[in-house]
Coordinates of N, CA, C and O in Angstrom, one line a residue:
X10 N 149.9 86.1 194.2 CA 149.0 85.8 195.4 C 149.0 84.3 195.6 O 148.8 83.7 194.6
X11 N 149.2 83.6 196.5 CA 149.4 82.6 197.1 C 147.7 81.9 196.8 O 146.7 82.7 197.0
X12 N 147.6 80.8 196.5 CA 145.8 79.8 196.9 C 145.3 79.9 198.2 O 145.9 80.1 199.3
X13 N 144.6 79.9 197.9 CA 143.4 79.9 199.6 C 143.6 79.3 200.4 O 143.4 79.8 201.5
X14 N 144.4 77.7 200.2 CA 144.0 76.9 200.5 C 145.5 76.4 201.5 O 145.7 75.8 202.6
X15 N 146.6 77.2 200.5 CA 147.5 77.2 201.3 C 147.5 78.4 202.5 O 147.4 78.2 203.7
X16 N 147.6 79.6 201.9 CA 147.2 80.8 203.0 C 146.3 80.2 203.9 O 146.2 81.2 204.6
X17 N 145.7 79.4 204.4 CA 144.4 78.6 205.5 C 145.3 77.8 206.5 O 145.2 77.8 207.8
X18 N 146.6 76.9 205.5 CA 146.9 76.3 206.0 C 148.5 77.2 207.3 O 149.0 76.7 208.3
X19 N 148.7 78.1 206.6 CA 150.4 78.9 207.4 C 149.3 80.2 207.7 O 150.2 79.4 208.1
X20 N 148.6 81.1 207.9 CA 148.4 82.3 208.3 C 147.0 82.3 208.6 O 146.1 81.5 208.3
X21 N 147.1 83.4 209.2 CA 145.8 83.8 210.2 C 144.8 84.2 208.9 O 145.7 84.5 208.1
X22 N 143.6 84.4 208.2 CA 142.9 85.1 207.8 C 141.7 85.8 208.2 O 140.7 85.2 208.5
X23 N 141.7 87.4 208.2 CA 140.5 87.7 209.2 C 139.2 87.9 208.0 O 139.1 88.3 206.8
X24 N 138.5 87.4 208.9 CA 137.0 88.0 207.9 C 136.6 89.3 208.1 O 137.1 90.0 209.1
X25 N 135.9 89.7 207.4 CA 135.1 90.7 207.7 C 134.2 90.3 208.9 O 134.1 89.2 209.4
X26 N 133.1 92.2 209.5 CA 132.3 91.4 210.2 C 131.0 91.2 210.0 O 130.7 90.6 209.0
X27 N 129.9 91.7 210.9 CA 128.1 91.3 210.8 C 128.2 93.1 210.0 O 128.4 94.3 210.3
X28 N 127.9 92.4 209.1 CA 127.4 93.3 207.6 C 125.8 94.0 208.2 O 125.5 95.1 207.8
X29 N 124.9 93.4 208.9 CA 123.9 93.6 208.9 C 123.7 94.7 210.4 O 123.0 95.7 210.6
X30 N 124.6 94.0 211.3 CA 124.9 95.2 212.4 C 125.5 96.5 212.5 O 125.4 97.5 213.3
X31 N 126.4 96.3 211.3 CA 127.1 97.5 210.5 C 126.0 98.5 209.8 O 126.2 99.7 209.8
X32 N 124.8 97.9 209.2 CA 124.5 98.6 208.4 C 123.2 99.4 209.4 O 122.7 100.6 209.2
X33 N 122.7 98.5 210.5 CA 122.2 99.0 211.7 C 123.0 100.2 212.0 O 122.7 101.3 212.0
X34 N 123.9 99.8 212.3 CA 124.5 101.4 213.0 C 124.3 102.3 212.3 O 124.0 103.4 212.8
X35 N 124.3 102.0 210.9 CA 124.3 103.3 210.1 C 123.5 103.7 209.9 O 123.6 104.6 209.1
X36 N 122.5 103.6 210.3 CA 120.6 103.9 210.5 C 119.6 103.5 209.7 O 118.6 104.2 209.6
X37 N 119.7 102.2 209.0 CA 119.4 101.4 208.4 C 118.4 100.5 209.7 O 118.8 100.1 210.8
X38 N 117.0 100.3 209.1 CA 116.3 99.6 210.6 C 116.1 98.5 210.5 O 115.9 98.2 209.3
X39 N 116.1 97.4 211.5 CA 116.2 96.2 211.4 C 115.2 95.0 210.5 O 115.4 93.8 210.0
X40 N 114.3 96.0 210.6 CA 112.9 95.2 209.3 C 113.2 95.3 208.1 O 112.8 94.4 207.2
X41 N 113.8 96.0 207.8 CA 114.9 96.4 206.7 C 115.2 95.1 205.9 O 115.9 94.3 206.5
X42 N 114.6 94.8 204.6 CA 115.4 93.6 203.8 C 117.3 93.8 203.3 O 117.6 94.0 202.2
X43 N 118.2 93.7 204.4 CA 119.2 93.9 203.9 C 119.6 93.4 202.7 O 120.4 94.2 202.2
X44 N 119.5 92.6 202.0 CA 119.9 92.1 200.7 C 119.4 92.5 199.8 O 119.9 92.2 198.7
X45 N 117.9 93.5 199.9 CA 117.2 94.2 199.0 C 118.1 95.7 198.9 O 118.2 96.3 197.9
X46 N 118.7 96.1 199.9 CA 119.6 97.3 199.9 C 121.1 97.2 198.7 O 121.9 98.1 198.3
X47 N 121.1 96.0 198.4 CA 122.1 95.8 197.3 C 122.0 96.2 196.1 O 122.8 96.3 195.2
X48 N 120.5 96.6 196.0 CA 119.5 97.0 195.1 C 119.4 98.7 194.9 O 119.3 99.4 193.9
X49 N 119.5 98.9 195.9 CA 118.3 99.9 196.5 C 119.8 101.3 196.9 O 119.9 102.5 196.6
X50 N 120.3 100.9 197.3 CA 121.2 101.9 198.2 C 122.8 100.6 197.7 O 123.3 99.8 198.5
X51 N 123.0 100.6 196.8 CA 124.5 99.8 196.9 C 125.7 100.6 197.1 O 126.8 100.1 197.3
X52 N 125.3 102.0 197.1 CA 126.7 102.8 197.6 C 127.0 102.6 198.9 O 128.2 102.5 199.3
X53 N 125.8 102.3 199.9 CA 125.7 102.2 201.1 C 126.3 100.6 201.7 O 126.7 100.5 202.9
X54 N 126.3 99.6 200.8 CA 126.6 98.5 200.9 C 128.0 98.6 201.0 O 128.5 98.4 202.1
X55 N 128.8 98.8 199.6 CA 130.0 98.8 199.3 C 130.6 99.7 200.8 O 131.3 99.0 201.6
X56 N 130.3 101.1 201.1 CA 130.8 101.4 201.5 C 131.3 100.7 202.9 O 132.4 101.0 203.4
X57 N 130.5 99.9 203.5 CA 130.1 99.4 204.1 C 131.3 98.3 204.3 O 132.0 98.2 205.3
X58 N 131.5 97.3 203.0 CA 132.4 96.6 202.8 C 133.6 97.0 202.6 O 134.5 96.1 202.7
X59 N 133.9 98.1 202.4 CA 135.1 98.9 201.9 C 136.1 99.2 203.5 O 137.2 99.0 203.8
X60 N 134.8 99.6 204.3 CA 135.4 100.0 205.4 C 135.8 98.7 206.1 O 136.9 98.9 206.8
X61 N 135.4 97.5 206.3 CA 135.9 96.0 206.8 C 137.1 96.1 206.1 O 138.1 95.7 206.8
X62 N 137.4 96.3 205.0 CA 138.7 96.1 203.9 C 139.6 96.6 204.2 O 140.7 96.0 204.2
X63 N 139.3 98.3 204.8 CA 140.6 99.2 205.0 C 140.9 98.7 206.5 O 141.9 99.1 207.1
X64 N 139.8 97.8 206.9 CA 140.2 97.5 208.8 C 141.0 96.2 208.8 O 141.0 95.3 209.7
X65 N 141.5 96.4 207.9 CA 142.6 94.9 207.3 C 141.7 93.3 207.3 O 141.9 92.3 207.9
X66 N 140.6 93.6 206.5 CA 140.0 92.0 206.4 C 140.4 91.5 205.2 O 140.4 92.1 204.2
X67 N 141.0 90.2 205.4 CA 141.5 89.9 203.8 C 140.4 89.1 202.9 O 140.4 88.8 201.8
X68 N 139.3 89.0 204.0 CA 138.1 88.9 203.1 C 136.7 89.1 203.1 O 136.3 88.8 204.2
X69 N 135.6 89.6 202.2 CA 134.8 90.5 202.9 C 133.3 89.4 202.0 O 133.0 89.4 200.7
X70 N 132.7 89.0 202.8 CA 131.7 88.3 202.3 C 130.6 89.1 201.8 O 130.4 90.3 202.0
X71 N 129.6 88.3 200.8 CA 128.7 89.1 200.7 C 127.6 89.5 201.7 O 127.5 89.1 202.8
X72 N 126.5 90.8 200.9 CA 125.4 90.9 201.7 C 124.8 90.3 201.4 O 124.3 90.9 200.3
X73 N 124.1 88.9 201.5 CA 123.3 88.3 201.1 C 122.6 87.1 202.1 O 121.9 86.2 201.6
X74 N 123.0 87.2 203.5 CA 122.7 86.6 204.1 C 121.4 85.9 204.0 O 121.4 84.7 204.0
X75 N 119.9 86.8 203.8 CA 118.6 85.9 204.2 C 118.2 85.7 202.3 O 117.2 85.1 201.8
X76 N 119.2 86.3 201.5 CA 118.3 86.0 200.2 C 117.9 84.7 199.9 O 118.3 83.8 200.7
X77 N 117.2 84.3 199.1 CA 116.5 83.1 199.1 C 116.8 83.0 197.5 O 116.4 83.8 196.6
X78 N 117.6 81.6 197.4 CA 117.9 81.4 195.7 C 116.9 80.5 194.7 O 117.2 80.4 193.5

């Protein structure tokens, strides 16, 4: 596997997408602590990221957008 850093510099890399609008569709409701669902429902997450993966993202960020460290 080639560094990141070169792959950045010769090719396209797609991200994944809004993990959080994703997980909306899935009937997940917006008041919803998405990053507590990592917890809570992680089958639901993964799957979630799984499907960005098979939609050719070569990289799939986490759910963790509003956690607070």
């Amino acid at each position: 596997m080639k560094p990141f850093r070169e792959r950045l510099q010769r090719e396209v890399i797609v991200f994944d997408g809004g993990v959080g609008t994703y997980l909306y569709e899935k009937g997940i409701y917006i008041n919803t602590c998405f990053d507590e669902l990592n917890l809570t429902n992680p089958d639901l997450v993964g799957g979630v990221h799984r499907d960005y993966a098979n939609a050719g993202a070569d990289v799939v960020e986490t759910n963790t957008f509003g956690a607070i460290g």
